[in-house]
PDB file of C-alpha atoms in Angstrom:
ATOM      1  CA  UNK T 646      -8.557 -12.496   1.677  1.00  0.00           C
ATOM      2  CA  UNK T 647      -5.980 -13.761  -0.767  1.00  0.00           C
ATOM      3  CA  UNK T 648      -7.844 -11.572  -3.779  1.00  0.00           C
ATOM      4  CA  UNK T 649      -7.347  -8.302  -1.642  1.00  0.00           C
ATOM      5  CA  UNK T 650      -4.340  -9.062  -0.361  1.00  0.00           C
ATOM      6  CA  UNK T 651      -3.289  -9.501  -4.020  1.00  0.00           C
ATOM      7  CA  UNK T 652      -4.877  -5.815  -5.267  1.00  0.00           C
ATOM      8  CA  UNK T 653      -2.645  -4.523  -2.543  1.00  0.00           C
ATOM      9  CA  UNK T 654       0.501  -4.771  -4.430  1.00  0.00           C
ATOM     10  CA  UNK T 655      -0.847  -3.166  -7.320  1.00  0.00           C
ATOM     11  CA  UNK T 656      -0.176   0.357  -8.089  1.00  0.00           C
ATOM     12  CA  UNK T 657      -1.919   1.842 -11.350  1.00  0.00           C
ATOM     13  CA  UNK T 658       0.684   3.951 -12.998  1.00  0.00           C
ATOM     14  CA  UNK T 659      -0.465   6.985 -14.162  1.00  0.00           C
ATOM     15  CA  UNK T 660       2.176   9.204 -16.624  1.00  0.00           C
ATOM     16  CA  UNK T 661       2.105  12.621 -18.542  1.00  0.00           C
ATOM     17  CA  UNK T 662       1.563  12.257 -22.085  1.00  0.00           C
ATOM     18  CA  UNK T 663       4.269  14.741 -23.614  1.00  0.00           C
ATOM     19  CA  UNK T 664       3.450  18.138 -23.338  1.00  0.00           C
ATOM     20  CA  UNK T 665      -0.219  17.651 -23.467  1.00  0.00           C
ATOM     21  CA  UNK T 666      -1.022  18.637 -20.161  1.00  0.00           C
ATOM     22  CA  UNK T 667      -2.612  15.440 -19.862  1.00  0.00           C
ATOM     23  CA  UNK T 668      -1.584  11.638 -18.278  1.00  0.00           C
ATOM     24  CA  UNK T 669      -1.910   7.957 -19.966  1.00  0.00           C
ATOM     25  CA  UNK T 670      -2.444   4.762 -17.913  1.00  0.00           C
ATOM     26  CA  UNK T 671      -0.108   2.241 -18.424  1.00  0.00           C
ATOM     27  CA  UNK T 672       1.060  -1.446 -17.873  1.00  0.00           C
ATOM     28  CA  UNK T 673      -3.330  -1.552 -18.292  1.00  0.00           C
ATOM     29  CA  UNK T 674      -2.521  -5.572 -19.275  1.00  0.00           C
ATOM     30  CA  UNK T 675      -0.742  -6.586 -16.227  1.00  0.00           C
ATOM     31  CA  UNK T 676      -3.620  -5.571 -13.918  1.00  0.00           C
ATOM     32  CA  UNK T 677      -6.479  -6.104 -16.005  1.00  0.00           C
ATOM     33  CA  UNK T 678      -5.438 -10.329 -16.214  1.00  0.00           C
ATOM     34  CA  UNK T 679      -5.603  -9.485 -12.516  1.00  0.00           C
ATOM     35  CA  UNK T 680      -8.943  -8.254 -12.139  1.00  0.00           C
ATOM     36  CA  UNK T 681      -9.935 -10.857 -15.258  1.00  0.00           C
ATOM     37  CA  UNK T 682      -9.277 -13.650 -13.441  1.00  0.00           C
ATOM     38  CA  UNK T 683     -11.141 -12.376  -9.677  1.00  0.00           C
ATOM     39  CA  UNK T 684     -14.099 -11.486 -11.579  1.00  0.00           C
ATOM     40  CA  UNK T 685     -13.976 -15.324 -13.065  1.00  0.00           C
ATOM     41  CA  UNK T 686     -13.287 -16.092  -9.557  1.00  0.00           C
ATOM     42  CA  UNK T 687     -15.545 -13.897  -7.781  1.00  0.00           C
ATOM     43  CA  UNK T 688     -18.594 -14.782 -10.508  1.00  0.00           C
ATOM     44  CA  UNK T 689     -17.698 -19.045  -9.765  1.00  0.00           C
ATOM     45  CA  UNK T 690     -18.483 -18.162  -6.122  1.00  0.00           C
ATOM     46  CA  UNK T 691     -21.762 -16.898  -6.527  1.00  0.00           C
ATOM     47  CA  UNK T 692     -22.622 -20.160  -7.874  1.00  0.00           C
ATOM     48  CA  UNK T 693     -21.489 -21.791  -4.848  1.00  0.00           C
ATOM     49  CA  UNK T 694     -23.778 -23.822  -2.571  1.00  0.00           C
ATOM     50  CA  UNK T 695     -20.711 -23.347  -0.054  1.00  0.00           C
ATOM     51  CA  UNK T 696     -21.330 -19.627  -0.251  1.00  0.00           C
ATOM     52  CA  UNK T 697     -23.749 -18.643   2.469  1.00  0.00           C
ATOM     53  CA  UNK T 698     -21.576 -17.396   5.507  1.00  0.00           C
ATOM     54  CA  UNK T 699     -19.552 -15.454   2.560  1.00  0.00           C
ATOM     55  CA  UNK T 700     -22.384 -14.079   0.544  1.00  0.00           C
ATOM     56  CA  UNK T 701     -22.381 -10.820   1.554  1.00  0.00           C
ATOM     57  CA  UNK T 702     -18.909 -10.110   1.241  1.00  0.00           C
ATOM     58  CA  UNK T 703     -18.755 -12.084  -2.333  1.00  0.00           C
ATOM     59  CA  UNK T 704     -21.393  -9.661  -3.660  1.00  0.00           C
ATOM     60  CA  UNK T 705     -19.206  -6.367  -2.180  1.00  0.00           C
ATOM     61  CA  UNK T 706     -16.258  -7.553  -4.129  1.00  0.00           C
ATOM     62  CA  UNK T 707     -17.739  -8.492  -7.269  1.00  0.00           C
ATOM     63  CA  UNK T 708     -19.598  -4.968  -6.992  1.00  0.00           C
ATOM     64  CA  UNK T 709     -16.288  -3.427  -6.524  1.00  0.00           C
ATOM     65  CA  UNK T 710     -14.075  -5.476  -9.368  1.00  0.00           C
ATOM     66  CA  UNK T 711     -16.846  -4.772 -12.441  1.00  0.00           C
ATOM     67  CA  UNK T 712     -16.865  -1.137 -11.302  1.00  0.00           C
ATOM     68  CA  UNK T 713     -12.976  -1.129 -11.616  1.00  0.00           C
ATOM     69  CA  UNK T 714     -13.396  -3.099 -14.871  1.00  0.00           C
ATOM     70  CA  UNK T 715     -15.434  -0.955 -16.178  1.00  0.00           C
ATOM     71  CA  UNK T 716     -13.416   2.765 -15.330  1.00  0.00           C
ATOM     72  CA  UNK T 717     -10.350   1.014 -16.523  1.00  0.00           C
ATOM     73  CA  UNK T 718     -12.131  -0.350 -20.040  1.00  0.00           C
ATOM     74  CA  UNK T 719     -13.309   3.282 -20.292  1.00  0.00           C
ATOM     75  CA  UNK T 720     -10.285   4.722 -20.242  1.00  0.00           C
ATOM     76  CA  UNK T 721      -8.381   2.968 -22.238  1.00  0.00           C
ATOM     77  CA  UNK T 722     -11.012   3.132 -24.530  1.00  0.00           C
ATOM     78  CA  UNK T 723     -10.620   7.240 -24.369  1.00  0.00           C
ATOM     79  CA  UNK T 724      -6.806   6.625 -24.868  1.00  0.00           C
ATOM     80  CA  UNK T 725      -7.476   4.521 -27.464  1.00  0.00           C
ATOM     81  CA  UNK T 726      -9.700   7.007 -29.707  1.00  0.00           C
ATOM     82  CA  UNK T 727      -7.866  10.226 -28.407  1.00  0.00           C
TER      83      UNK T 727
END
């Protein structure tokens, strides 16, 4: 609960770039320690042999963080090379 409750609080901030027509993600670094660290997290769970009654939900939200990771890593990549 503490990992969601933490994801709560964070907005992704999403601004035009110039006159392109087009919009930038920004702050990426603050966030993507964030989501860093709960994958660690998430990934040190698996491992568990504590994890049985939480299994189910530790596989959801490690699904859900590496999809994150991975749109985010995307498009900053895009930013990067645009």
């Amino acid at each position: 609960d503490k990992m969601v409750d933490a994801w709560e609080a964070v907005f992704l901030v999403i601004d035009d770039y110039r006159d392109t027509g087009t919009c930038i993600l920004k702050g990426a670094d603050e966030y993507m320690a964030l989501l860093d660290e709960h994958i660690t997290m998430t990934q040190a769970m698996t491992f568990s042999a504590f994890k049985g009654p939480f299994e189910e939900r530790i596989d959801k939200w490690n699904e859900i963080l590496q999809v994150v990771s991975e749109v985010i890593d995307e498009w900053l990549a895009v930013q990067r090379n645009w």
